[in-house]
mmCIF file of C-alpha atoms in Angstrom:
data_model
loop_
_atom_site.group_PDB
_atom_site.id
_atom_site.type_symbol
_atom_site.label_atom_id
_atom_site.label_comp_id
_atom_site.label_asym_id
_atom_site.label_seq_id
_atom_site.Cartn_x
_atom_site.Cartn_y
_atom_site.Cartn_z
ATOM 1 C CA MET V 1 30.222 -8.002 12.545
ATOM 2 C CA PHE V 2 27.588 -5.257 12.580
ATOM 3 C CA GLU V 3 25.065 -7.757 13.994
ATOM 4 C CA GLY V 4 23.613 -5.119 16.318
ATOM 5 C CA LEU V 5 22.908 -2.560 13.615
ATOM 6 C CA ARG V 6 21.635 -5.235 11.248
ATOM 7 C CA LYS V 7 19.086 -6.360 13.840
ATOM 8 C CA LYS V 8 18.031 -2.793 14.696
ATOM 9 C CA PHE V 9 17.373 -1.838 11.086
ATOM 10 C CA ALA V 10 15.634 -5.162 10.381
ATOM 11 C CA ASN V 11 13.276 -4.508 13.296
ATOM 12 C CA PHE V 12 12.567 -1.045 11.890
ATOM 13 C CA VAL V 13 11.774 -2.412 8.425
ATOM 14 C CA ASP V 14 9.553 -5.194 9.790
ATOM 15 C CA GLY V 15 7.627 -2.883 12.116
ATOM 16 C CA LEU V 16 6.988 -0.115 9.600
ATOM 17 C CA SER V 17 6.153 -2.478 6.747
ATOM 18 C CA LYS V 18 3.625 -4.399 8.880
ATOM 19 C CA LYS V 19 2.007 -1.136 9.919
ATOM 20 C CA GLU V 20 1.737 0.000 6.300
ATOM 21 C CA GLU V 21 0.400 -3.395 5.222
ATOM 22 C CA GLN V 22 -2.382 -3.021 7.774
ATOM 23 C CA GLU V 23 -3.111 0.489 6.495
ATOM 24 C CA ASP V 24 -3.104 -0.850 2.951
ATOM 25 C CA LYS V 25 -5.650 -3.559 3.777
ATOM 26 C CA ARG V 26 -7.877 -1.031 5.495
ATOM 27 C CA GLY V 27 -7.545 1.333 2.551
ATOM 28 C CA LYS V 28 -8.553 -1.408 0.121
ATOM 29 C CA ALA V 29 -11.591 -2.298 2.224
ATOM 30 C CA GLU V 30 -12.649 1.358 2.345
ATOM 31 C CA ALA V 31 -12.119 1.721 -1.390
ATOM 32 C CA GLU V 32 -14.361 -1.286 -2.013
ATOM 33 C CA ILE V 33 -17.099 0.365 0.068
ATOM 34 C CA VAL V 34 -16.697 3.530 -1.992
ATOM 35 C CA ALA V 35 -16.911 1.539 -5.207
ATOM 36 C CA ASP V 36 -20.110 -0.165 -4.013
ATOM 37 C CA ALA V 37 -21.629 3.169 -3.029
ATOM 38 C CA VAL V 38 -20.759 4.651 -6.406
ATOM 39 C CA ALA V 39 -22.352 1.668 -8.131
ATOM 40 C CA GLU V 40 -25.538 2.048 -6.059
ATOM 41 C CA THR V 41 -25.680 5.734 -6.908
ATOM 42 C CA ALA V 42 -25.271 5.009 -10.608
ATOM 43 C CA GLN V 43 -28.053 2.426 -10.410
ATOM 44 C CA GLY V 44 -30.304 4.984 -8.724
ATOM 45 C CA HIS V 45 -29.668 7.420 -11.522
ATOM 46 C CA GLY V 46 -30.630 4.811 -14.080
ATOM 47 C CA GLU V 47 -34.018 4.140 -12.397
ATOM 48 C CA ALA V 48 -34.945 7.805 -12.071
ATOM 49 C CA GLY V 49 -34.759 8.450 -15.808
ATOM 50 C CA PRO V 50 -37.708 6.265 -16.969
ATOM 51 C CA GLU V 51 -39.867 7.462 -14.066
ATOM 52 C CA LEU V 52 -39.372 11.063 -15.100
ATOM 53 C CA GLN V 53 -40.191 10.151 -18.697
ATOM 54 C CA ARG V 54 -43.498 8.517 -17.650
ATOM 55 C CA GLN V 55 -44.420 11.542 -15.568
ATOM 56 C CA GLU V 56 -43.659 13.905 -18.450
ATOM 57 C CA ALA V 57 -45.778 11.792 -20.828
ATOM 58 C CA ALA V 58 -48.725 11.836 -18.391
ATOM 59 C CA GLN V 59 -48.445 15.613 -18.065
ATOM 60 C CA GLU V 60 -48.566 16.053 -21.849
ATOM 61 C CA GLN V 61 -51.580 13.753 -22.214
ATOM 62 C CA ASN V 62 -53.714 14.893 -19.306
ATOM 63 C CA GLY V 63 -52.329 18.305 -18.364
ATOM 64 C CA ALA V 64 -53.347 17.310 -14.817
ATOM 65 C CA PRO V 65 -52.068 19.503 -11.998
ATOM 66 C CA GLU V 66 -51.254 16.376 -9.937
ATOM 67 C CA ALA V 67 -49.065 14.947 -12.668
ATOM 68 C CA GLN V 68 -47.399 18.291 -13.100
ATOM 69 C CA GLN V 69 -46.673 18.429 -9.363
ATOM 70 C CA LYS V 70 -45.144 14.888 -9.406
ATOM 71 C CA ALA V 71 -43.032 15.816 -12.409
ATOM 72 C CA THR V 72 -41.804 18.896 -10.559
ATOM 73 C CA GLU V 73 -40.970 16.925 -7.399
ATOM 74 C CA ALA V 74 -39.292 13.994 -9.164
ATOM 75 C CA PRO V 75 -35.878 15.667 -9.697
ATOM 76 C CA ARG V 76 -35.859 16.772 -6.069
ATOM 77 C CA MET V 77 -36.658 13.224 -4.918
ATOM 78 C CA ALA V 78 -33.932 11.800 -7.139
ATOM 79 C CA GLY V 79 -31.520 14.380 -5.679
ATOM 80 C CA ASN V 80 -32.512 13.380 -2.132
ATOM 81 C CA THR V 81 -31.903 9.741 -2.997
ATOM 82 C CA ARG V 82 -28.446 10.558 -4.314
ATOM 83 C CA GLU V 83 -27.642 12.623 -1.184
ATOM 84 C CA ALA V 84 -28.705 9.758 1.085
ATOM 85 C CA GLN V 85 -26.535 7.333 -0.848
ATOM 86 C CA LYS V 86 -23.630 9.781 -0.687
ATOM 87 C CA GLN V 87 -23.962 10.077 3.077
ATOM 88 C CA ARG V 88 -23.793 6.291 3.450
ATOM 89 C CA ALA V 89 -20.402 6.256 1.677
ATOM 90 C CA PRO V 90 -17.329 6.671 3.972
ATOM 91 C CA ASP V 91 -15.267 9.857 3.808
ATOM 92 C CA VAL V 92 -12.177 8.399 2.104
ATOM 93 C CA SER V 93 -9.563 10.525 0.363
ATOM 94 C CA VAL V 94 -8.822 10.072 -3.315
ATOM 95 C CA ALA V 95 -5.245 9.069 -2.425
ATOM 96 C CA THR V 96 -6.537 6.250 -0.234
ATOM 97 C CA LYS V 97 -8.775 4.965 -3.014
ATOM 98 C CA ILE V 98 -5.890 5.026 -5.459
ATOM 99 C CA LYS V 99 -3.354 3.406 -3.168
ATOM 100 C CA GLY V 100 -5.671 0.687 -1.968
ATOM 101 C CA ALA V 101 -7.755 -0.635 -4.804
ATOM 102 C CA PHE V 102 -6.638 0.787 -8.087
ATOM 103 C CA LEU V 103 -2.834 1.106 -8.182
ATOM 104 C CA GLY V 104 -1.674 -1.257 -5.408
ATOM 105 C CA ARG V 105 0.542 1.420 -3.833
ATOM 106 C CA VAL V 106 0.821 2.808 -0.313
ATOM 107 C CA ARG V 107 1.921 6.234 0.809
ATOM 108 C CA ILE V 108 3.865 6.280 4.093
ATOM 109 C CA SER V 109 2.433 8.890 6.431
ATOM 110 C CA GLU V 110 4.327 10.799 9.101
ATOM 111 C CA ASN V 111 1.996 9.506 11.800
ATOM 112 C CA ASP V 112 2.746 5.932 10.777
ATOM 113 C CA ALA V 113 6.520 6.419 10.472
ATOM 114 C CA ASN V 114 7.269 8.554 13.552
ATOM 115 C CA PRO V 115 6.902 5.887 16.274
ATOM 116 C CA PHE V 116 9.235 3.542 14.396
ATOM 117 C CA LEU V 117 11.742 6.321 13.664
ATOM 118 C CA GLU V 118 11.869 7.263 17.352
ATOM 119 C CA GLN V 119 12.466 3.638 18.289
ATOM 120 C CA LEU V 120 15.221 3.453 15.658
ATOM 121 C CA ARG V 121 16.863 6.549 17.129
ATOM 122 C CA LEU V 122 17.071 4.842 20.526
ATOM 123 C CA SER V 123 18.326 1.633 18.936
ATOM 124 C CA LEU V 124 21.148 3.482 17.154
ATOM 125 C CA LEU V 125 22.264 5.068 20.419
ATOM 126 C CA GLN V 126 22.305 1.640 22.041
ATOM 127 C CA SER V 127 24.562 0.457 19.187
ATOM 128 C CA ASP V 128 27.230 3.101 19.954
ATOM 129 C CA VAL V 129 26.135 5.532 17.266
ATOM 130 C CA ASN V 130 26.931 9.077 18.360
ATOM 131 C CA TYR V 131 23.843 11.122 19.350
ATOM 132 C CA ASP V 132 24.251 13.787 16.640
ATOM 133 C CA VAL V 133 24.892 11.123 14.018
ATOM 134 C CA ALA V 134 21.788 9.184 15.080
ATOM 135 C CA GLU V 135 19.735 12.389 14.826
ATOM 136 C CA ARG V 136 20.949 13.079 11.301
ATOM 137 C CA MET V 137 20.350 9.518 10.142
ATOM 138 C CA VAL V 138 16.804 9.460 11.497
ATOM 139 C CA ASP V 139 16.071 12.862 9.942
ATOM 140 C CA ARG V 140 17.372 11.652 6.580
ATOM 141 C CA LEU V 141 15.206 8.554 6.797
ATOM 142 C CA ARG V 142 12.174 10.641 7.709
ATOM 143 C CA ASP V 143 12.764 12.903 4.689
ATOM 144 C CA GLY V 144 13.160 9.876 2.438
ATOM 145 C CA LEU V 145 10.234 7.819 3.726
ATOM 146 C CA VAL V 146 7.424 10.186 4.718
ATOM 147 C CA GLY V 147 5.162 10.809 1.737
ATOM 148 C CA LYS V 148 6.927 8.173 -0.335
ATOM 149 C CA GLU V 149 4.698 5.890 -2.426
ATOM 150 C CA LEU V 150 5.733 2.240 -2.554
ATOM 151 C CA GLU V 151 4.248 -0.785 -4.277
ATOM 152 C CA SER V 152 2.251 -2.867 -1.810
ATOM 153 C CA ARG V 153 3.870 -6.108 -2.883
ATOM 154 C CA HIS V 154 7.426 -4.692 -2.545
ATOM 155 C CA LEU V 155 6.887 -2.686 0.624
ATOM 156 C CA LYS V 156 9.720 -4.154 2.723
ATOM 157 C CA GLN V 157 12.180 -3.891 -0.150
ATOM 158 C CA GLY V 158 11.249 -0.253 -0.721
ATOM 159 C CA ILE V 159 11.866 0.659 2.927
ATOM 160 C CA SER V 160 15.125 -1.336 2.924
ATOM 161 C CA ASP V 161 16.307 0.497 -0.198
ATOM 162 C CA GLU V 162 15.676 3.840 1.495
ATOM 163 C CA ILE V 163 17.802 2.743 4.468
ATOM 164 C CA ARG V 164 20.568 1.569 2.124
ATOM 165 C CA ASP V 165 20.547 4.978 0.427
ATOM 166 C CA THR V 166 20.806 6.722 3.810
ATOM 167 C CA LEU V 167 23.679 4.475 4.935
ATOM 168 C CA THR V 168 25.511 4.966 1.646
ATOM 169 C CA LEU V 169 25.187 8.734 2.031
ATOM 170 C CA THR V 170 26.588 8.482 5.572
ATOM 171 C CA LEU V 171 29.429 6.099 4.724
ATOM 172 C CA GLY V 172 30.319 7.052 1.178
ATOM 173 C CA LYS V 173 32.951 9.666 1.954
ATOM 174 C CA ASN V 174 36.276 10.144 0.206
ATOM 175 C CA PRO V 175 38.220 6.938 0.972
ATOM 176 C CA GLY V 176 41.371 8.937 1.639
ATOM 177 C CA LYS V 177 44.938 8.387 0.517
ATOM 178 C CA ASP V 178 45.796 4.938 -0.798
ATOM 179 C CA MET V 179 48.740 3.918 1.367
ATOM 180 C CA VAL V 180 50.237 1.490 -1.144
ATOM 181 C CA GLU V 181 49.924 3.851 -4.110
ATOM 182 C CA ALA V 182 51.330 6.772 -2.100
ATOM 183 C CA ALA V 183 54.364 4.690 -1.053
ATOM 184 C CA LYS V 184 54.924 3.581 -4.652
ATOM 185 C CA ALA V 185 54.719 7.158 -5.879
ATOM 186 C CA LYS V 186 57.347 8.340 -3.403
ATOM 187 C CA LYS V 187 59.557 5.392 -4.273
ATOM 188 C CA ALA V 188 59.296 6.295 -7.951
ATOM 189 C CA SER V 189 60.146 9.924 -7.210
ATOM 190 C CA GLY V 190 63.343 8.987 -5.361
ATOM 191 C CA GLY V 191 62.382 11.322 -2.531
ATOM 192 C CA GLY V 192 63.480 9.057 0.309
ATOM 193 C CA PRO V 193 61.498 6.616 2.406
ATOM 194 C CA PHE V 194 57.760 6.935 2.800
ATOM 195 C CA LYS V 195 57.177 7.642 6.514
ATOM 196 C CA ILE V 196 54.031 6.569 8.328
ATOM 197 C CA LEU V 197 53.488 7.498 11.975
ATOM 198 C CA PHE V 198 50.999 5.314 13.834
ATOM 199 C CA LEU V 199 49.319 6.741 16.922
ATOM 200 C CA GLY V 200 46.355 6.157 19.201
ATOM 201 C CA PRO V 201 45.322 5.037 22.686
ATOM 202 C CA ASN V 202 46.672 2.090 24.679
ATOM 203 C CA GLY V 203 45.489 -1.383 23.817
ATOM 204 C CA ALA V 204 44.059 -0.650 20.376
ATOM 205 C CA GLY V 205 46.433 -3.042 18.583
ATOM 206 C CA LYS V 206 48.843 -0.479 17.164
ATOM 207 C CA THR V 207 51.979 -2.646 16.969
ATOM 208 C CA THR V 208 50.100 -5.621 15.504
ATOM 209 C CA THR V 209 48.505 -3.338 12.911
ATOM 210 C CA ILE V 210 51.951 -1.980 11.963
ATOM 211 C CA ALA V 211 53.021 -5.568 11.286
ATOM 212 C CA LYS V 212 49.947 -6.066 9.063
ATOM 213 C CA ILE V 213 50.797 -2.899 7.109
ATOM 214 C CA ALA V 214 54.410 -4.096 6.712
ATOM 215 C CA ASN V 215 53.134 -7.401 5.338
ATOM 216 C CA MET V 216 50.806 -5.584 2.926
ATOM 217 C CA LEU V 217 53.542 -3.263 1.665
ATOM 218 C CA LYS V 218 55.964 -6.159 1.143
ATOM 219 C CA ALA V 219 53.291 -8.002 -0.839
ATOM 220 C CA ASN V 220 53.094 -4.942 -3.112
ATOM 221 C CA GLY V 221 56.836 -4.711 -3.698
ATOM 222 C CA ILE V 222 57.595 -2.017 -1.126
ATOM 223 C CA SER V 223 60.428 -2.728 1.287
ATOM 224 C CA CYS V 224 60.029 -1.367 4.805
ATOM 225 C CA ALA V 225 61.581 -1.016 8.243
ATOM 226 C CA ILE V 226 59.905 -0.726 11.641
ATOM 227 C CA SER V 227 60.830 2.012 14.098
ATOM 228 C CA ALA V 228 60.212 0.715 17.643
ATOM 229 C CA SER V 229 59.512 4.178 19.016
ATOM 230 C CA ASP V 230 57.216 3.105 21.824
ATOM 231 C CA THR V 231 59.770 3.452 24.610
ATOM 232 C CA PHE V 232 57.106 3.785 27.278
ATOM 233 C CA ARG V 233 55.062 0.545 27.384
ATOM 234 C CA ALA V 234 56.668 -2.524 28.871
ATOM 235 C CA ALA V 235 57.559 -5.161 26.240
ATOM 236 C CA ALA V 236 56.567 -2.836 23.381
ATOM 237 C CA ILE V 237 60.081 -2.936 21.868
ATOM 238 C CA GLU V 238 60.240 -6.725 22.135
ATOM 239 C CA GLN V 239 56.834 -7.026 20.479
ATOM 240 C CA ALA V 240 57.898 -4.845 17.554
ATOM 241 C CA ALA V 241 61.122 -6.867 17.193
ATOM 242 C CA MET V 242 59.169 -10.158 17.224
ATOM 243 C CA HIS V 243 56.907 -9.003 14.385
ATOM 244 C CA ALA V 244 59.872 -7.670 12.421
ATOM 245 C CA LYS V 245 61.635 -11.026 12.680
ATOM 246 C CA ALA V 246 58.518 -12.928 11.604
ATOM 247 C CA LEU V 247 58.136 -10.665 8.576
ATOM 248 C CA ASP V 248 61.863 -10.508 7.810
ATOM 249 C CA VAL V 249 62.054 -6.713 7.984
ATOM 250 C CA PRO V 250 64.641 -4.669 9.919
ATOM 251 C CA VAL V 251 63.687 -3.027 13.219
ATOM 252 C CA ILE V 252 65.415 0.055 14.614
ATOM 253 C CA LYS V 253 65.160 0.332 18.389
ATOM 254 C CA GLY V 254 66.598 1.957 21.480
ATOM 255 C CA GLY V 255 66.148 1.550 25.197
ATOM 256 C CA TYR V 256 63.092 2.202 27.331
ATOM 257 C CA GLY V 257 62.861 5.843 28.291
ATOM 258 C CA ALA V 258 64.756 6.977 25.181
ATOM 259 C CA ASP V 259 63.441 9.855 23.065
ATOM 260 C CA PRO V 260 60.900 8.379 20.581
ATOM 261 C CA ALA V 261 61.498 11.169 18.053
ATOM 262 C CA SER V 262 65.230 10.410 17.913
ATOM 263 C CA ILE V 263 64.639 6.669 17.389
ATOM 264 C CA ALA V 264 62.300 7.456 14.495
ATOM 265 C CA PHE V 265 64.912 9.835 13.105
ATOM 266 C CA ASP V 266 67.528 7.043 13.242
ATOM 267 C CA ALA V 267 65.120 4.666 11.493
ATOM 268 C CA VAL V 268 64.633 7.137 8.644
ATOM 269 C CA ALA V 269 68.409 7.562 8.323
ATOM 270 C CA TYR V 270 68.843 3.766 8.260
ATOM 271 C CA ALA V 271 66.209 3.442 5.523
ATOM 272 C CA LYS V 272 67.930 6.095 3.398
ATOM 273 C CA ALA V 273 71.285 4.384 3.788
ATOM 274 C CA HIS V 274 69.943 0.943 2.866
ATOM 275 C CA GLY V 275 67.525 1.916 0.100
ATOM 276 C CA ILE V 276 64.417 0.944 2.073
ATOM 277 C CA ASP V 277 61.154 2.302 0.658
ATOM 278 C CA ALA V 278 59.069 2.882 3.793
ATOM 279 C CA VAL V 279 59.483 3.422 7.542
ATOM 280 C CA LEU V 280 56.647 2.427 9.860
ATOM 281 C CA ILE V 281 56.925 4.410 13.099
ATOM 282 C CA ASP V 282 55.388 3.005 16.275
ATOM 283 C CA SER V 283 54.535 5.337 19.157
ATOM 284 C CA ALA V 284 53.486 5.006 22.770
ATOM 285 C CA GLY V 285 49.803 4.514 23.368
ATOM 286 C CA ARG V 286 48.373 7.574 25.013
ATOM 287 C CA GLN V 287 45.061 9.026 26.011
ATOM 288 C CA GLU V 288 44.038 12.268 24.366
ATOM 289 C CA THR V 289 43.935 13.902 27.828
ATOM 290 C CA ASN V 290 47.643 13.212 28.605
ATOM 291 C CA LYS V 291 49.237 16.558 27.742
ATOM 292 C CA SER V 292 52.880 15.502 28.100
ATOM 293 C CA LEU V 293 52.473 12.514 25.783
ATOM 294 C CA ILE V 294 50.507 14.579 23.271
ATOM 295 C CA ASP V 295 53.346 17.135 23.290
ATOM 296 C CA GLU V 296 55.775 14.259 22.678
ATOM 297 C CA LEU V 297 53.671 13.212 19.727
ATOM 298 C CA ARG V 298 53.820 16.728 18.295
ATOM 299 C CA LYS V 299 57.618 16.592 18.586
ATOM 300 C CA MET V 300 57.740 13.319 16.626
ATOM 301 C CA VAL V 301 55.713 14.944 13.849
ATOM 302 C CA ARG V 302 57.867 18.077 13.869
ATOM 303 C CA VAL V 303 61.201 16.214 13.781
ATOM 304 C CA ASN V 304 60.347 13.424 11.320
ATOM 305 C CA LYS V 305 57.702 15.058 9.083
ATOM 306 C CA PRO V 306 55.747 11.861 8.334
ATOM 307 C CA ASP V 307 54.009 11.486 4.973
ATOM 308 C CA MET V 308 51.009 10.013 6.757
ATOM 309 C CA CYS V 309 49.705 10.103 10.323
ATOM 310 C CA VAL V 310 47.379 7.155 10.938
ATOM 311 C CA PHE V 311 45.161 6.713 13.991
ATOM 312 C CA ILE V 312 44.662 3.171 15.290
ATOM 313 C CA GLY V 313 41.481 2.708 17.314
ATOM 314 C CA GLU V 314 39.290 -0.133 18.487
ATOM 315 C CA SER V 315 35.959 -0.451 16.734
ATOM 316 C CA ILE V 316 34.547 -1.628 20.092
ATOM 317 C CA ALA V 317 35.722 1.438 22.044
ATOM 318 C CA GLY V 318 32.265 3.027 22.228
ATOM 319 C CA ASN V 319 31.492 6.741 21.934
ATOM 320 C CA SER V 320 34.893 7.702 23.373
ATOM 321 C CA LEU V 321 36.459 6.745 20.035
ATOM 322 C CA LEU V 322 34.975 9.742 18.244
ATOM 323 C CA ASN V 323 36.428 12.163 20.785
ATOM 324 C CA GLN V 324 39.823 10.428 20.576
ATOM 325 C CA VAL V 325 39.909 10.884 16.814
ATOM 326 C CA LYS V 326 39.088 14.586 17.109
ATOM 327 C CA GLN V 327 41.745 15.211 19.784
ATOM 328 C CA PHE V 328 44.496 13.305 17.966
ATOM 329 C CA ASP V 329 43.564 15.042 14.723
ATOM 330 C CA ALA V 330 44.052 18.382 16.474
ATOM 331 C CA ALA V 331 47.479 17.303 17.807
ATOM 332 C CA ALA V 332 48.791 15.675 14.618
ATOM 333 C CA LYS V 333 46.778 16.168 11.466
ATOM 334 C CA LEU V 334 45.412 12.706 10.715
ATOM 335 C CA ASP V 335 45.430 11.258 7.207
ATOM 336 C CA GLY V 336 43.406 8.204 8.039
ATOM 337 C CA ILE V 337 42.041 5.741 10.565
ATOM 338 C CA ILE V 338 42.442 2.005 10.939
ATOM 339 C CA LEU V 339 39.712 0.408 13.052
ATOM 340 C CA THR V 340 40.797 -2.808 14.737
ATOM 341 C CA LYS V 341 38.853 -5.774 16.131
ATOM 342 C CA LEU V 342 36.005 -5.407 13.666
ATOM 343 C CA ASP V 343 35.554 -9.180 13.828
ATOM 344 C CA VAL V 344 34.360 -8.915 17.445
ATOM 345 C CA ASP V 345 32.346 -5.718 17.038
ATOM 346 C CA ALA V 346 28.761 -6.862 17.540
ATOM 347 C CA LYS V 347 27.316 -3.334 17.506
ATOM 348 C CA GLY V 348 28.995 -1.502 14.625
ATOM 349 C CA GLY V 349 27.896 2.007 15.563
ATOM 350 C CA ASN V 350 31.387 3.476 15.888
ATOM 351 C CA THR V 351 32.054 3.149 12.176
ATOM 352 C CA LEU V 352 28.927 5.152 11.373
ATOM 353 C CA SER V 353 29.900 7.822 13.909
ATOM 354 C CA ILE V 354 33.500 8.169 12.722
ATOM 355 C CA LEU V 355 32.553 8.431 9.069
ATOM 356 C CA SER V 356 29.652 10.789 9.643
ATOM 357 C CA ASP V 357 31.092 13.146 12.246
ATOM 358 C CA THR V 358 34.732 13.661 11.228
ATOM 359 C CA SER V 359 36.518 14.481 8.006
ATOM 360 C CA VAL V 360 39.146 11.770 8.649
ATOM 361 C CA PRO V 361 38.659 8.767 6.342
ATOM 362 C CA VAL V 362 38.763 5.152 7.482
ATOM 363 C CA LEU V 363 41.468 3.352 5.496
ATOM 364 C CA TYR V 364 41.397 -0.220 6.754
ATOM 365 C CA PHE V 365 39.688 -2.616 9.143
ATOM 366 C CA GLY V 366 41.536 -5.087 11.301
ATOM 367 C CA THR V 367 39.563 -8.329 11.240
ATOM 368 C CA GLY V 368 41.738 -10.814 13.142
ATOM 369 C CA GLU V 369 45.199 -11.652 14.481
ATOM 370 C CA LYS V 370 46.846 -12.903 11.292
ATOM 371 C CA TYR V 371 49.048 -10.581 9.238
ATOM 372 C CA THR V 372 46.624 -10.919 6.334
ATOM 373 C CA ASP V 373 43.609 -9.909 8.456
ATOM 374 C CA LEU V 374 43.552 -6.369 7.112
ATOM 375 C CA MET V 375 40.651 -5.256 4.916
ATOM 376 C CA GLN V 376 40.535 -2.075 2.867
ATOM 377 C CA TYR V 377 37.626 0.185 3.733
ATOM 378 C CA SER V 378 34.508 -0.295 1.628
ATOM 379 C CA ALA V 379 31.226 1.543 2.153
ATOM 380 C CA LYS V 380 29.421 -1.141 0.143
ATOM 381 C CA PHE V 381 30.768 -3.876 2.414
ATOM 382 C CA ILE V 382 29.365 -2.109 5.491
ATOM 383 C CA VAL V 383 25.999 -1.344 3.873
ATOM 384 C CA ASP V 384 25.651 -4.946 2.660
ATOM 385 C CA ASN V 385 26.401 -6.218 6.167
ATOM 386 C CA ILE V 386 23.983 -3.872 7.903
ATOM 387 C CA MET V 387 21.180 -3.988 5.323
ATOM 388 C CA PRO V 388 21.645 -7.017 3.028
ATOM 389 C CA ASN V 389 19.951 -6.910 -0.362
ATOM 390 C CA SER V 390 17.108 -9.411 -0.514
#
C-alpha cells in the first residue's frame, strides 16, 4: 500500500539530494581556489615588507632622490600586486565558502529546489492527490526546504525528514470519536443501544465493513445487532444475514422495497427489548447526485437519530471520493470515514486528500476480506509507509 506515493517522494529526495551534492562539490572546489588565492596574497604581503625596509634604509643612508622615489612607489606596487591577485580569485559568496569547505553544510536554494518541487506536484496529482491538496503540500515543502542548511553527509536524511514533517502536518488531524469507547460509554450510561448508521456509494464494501465492526465490538465486550436496511440492492439482505450468522449476532430485516428507516427503527426497538448494546444500520449504496436516495438517507437520520454516521468509501476511488465525502457530510453530518481496500491501493493519494481537505476524520482502514482485517487509523503508519525512516 502507498507504493505510488512512496516512489514519488523517493524520486524527489534522490533528485534534489543529487543536485545539492553536485552544488556542494562545486562549492568546495571554489572554496579551495579562494583559500589558495588568500594564501598567495598573504605570501605577497610577506615579501613586500623586507623590500620596503631595504628601500627605507637606503634612503636614510644616501638620501638619494632615486631611492626616495622607489620607496614612494613600493606601497603602490605592493597594492597593485594584491589587486591582481584579488582579481584572479573567483567571486564566491561567504556562504558558499562556509558550506563547502569549512562547515560541511549545504544551503538549498530556490533555483535548485523548484524544478524538483514542480515535478513532485505533477507526481502527486498522478497519485490521486487532490489538486488543492497537492498545491498546499508542495508549498509547505518549499517553505521548509528553501534556505534550509543541511549537513552534506546527511543530505538525503535531512530532505526526507522535511517531507515526513510535512506529511505529519497533513495527516495528523484529530482522530475523531473512538467507536469502541463511545459504545462502552453509552452502555455504561444505560441510555439505550449505541446506533451507528453506515452510508456511502455502491460497491465500497459497506456490508462487509459492518461485519468487521460487529466483530470488533464483540471482541471488546459490546453486544450488537445488524439492521439490514439496504432494501434496494439485490442480495443485500441475504449478505447481511450471512455475516450475522457467521458472527452469531441477530439481524433484523424486512422485504425488498420496504422503508429502510422503519427497519432501522425496528432494529433499535429489538435491541432495547433484548439488552443489546449496539445497532449497526446498513443502508442502500447511493451516489451523492441521487436526490431521492439522499432524501431517504436524511429520513433515516431524522427517524433513528444515530449516535454516529460513518461514511464507507474505497481508497481506490480516485478524486471522486473527496466530493462524495463532502456531499454525504452535507446530507448527514459525518462523524468519521472508513476507507476500504487499502491493501490494493497502489497510489495512496486519496488518504492525503481526505485528511487534508475535509474536517471528517478517518477512523479505520479496511485491509482485506477477513473480519479481522480492520486497522485503526494512524498517521504514523501512513507516514512510515510513504517515507520510511532510514
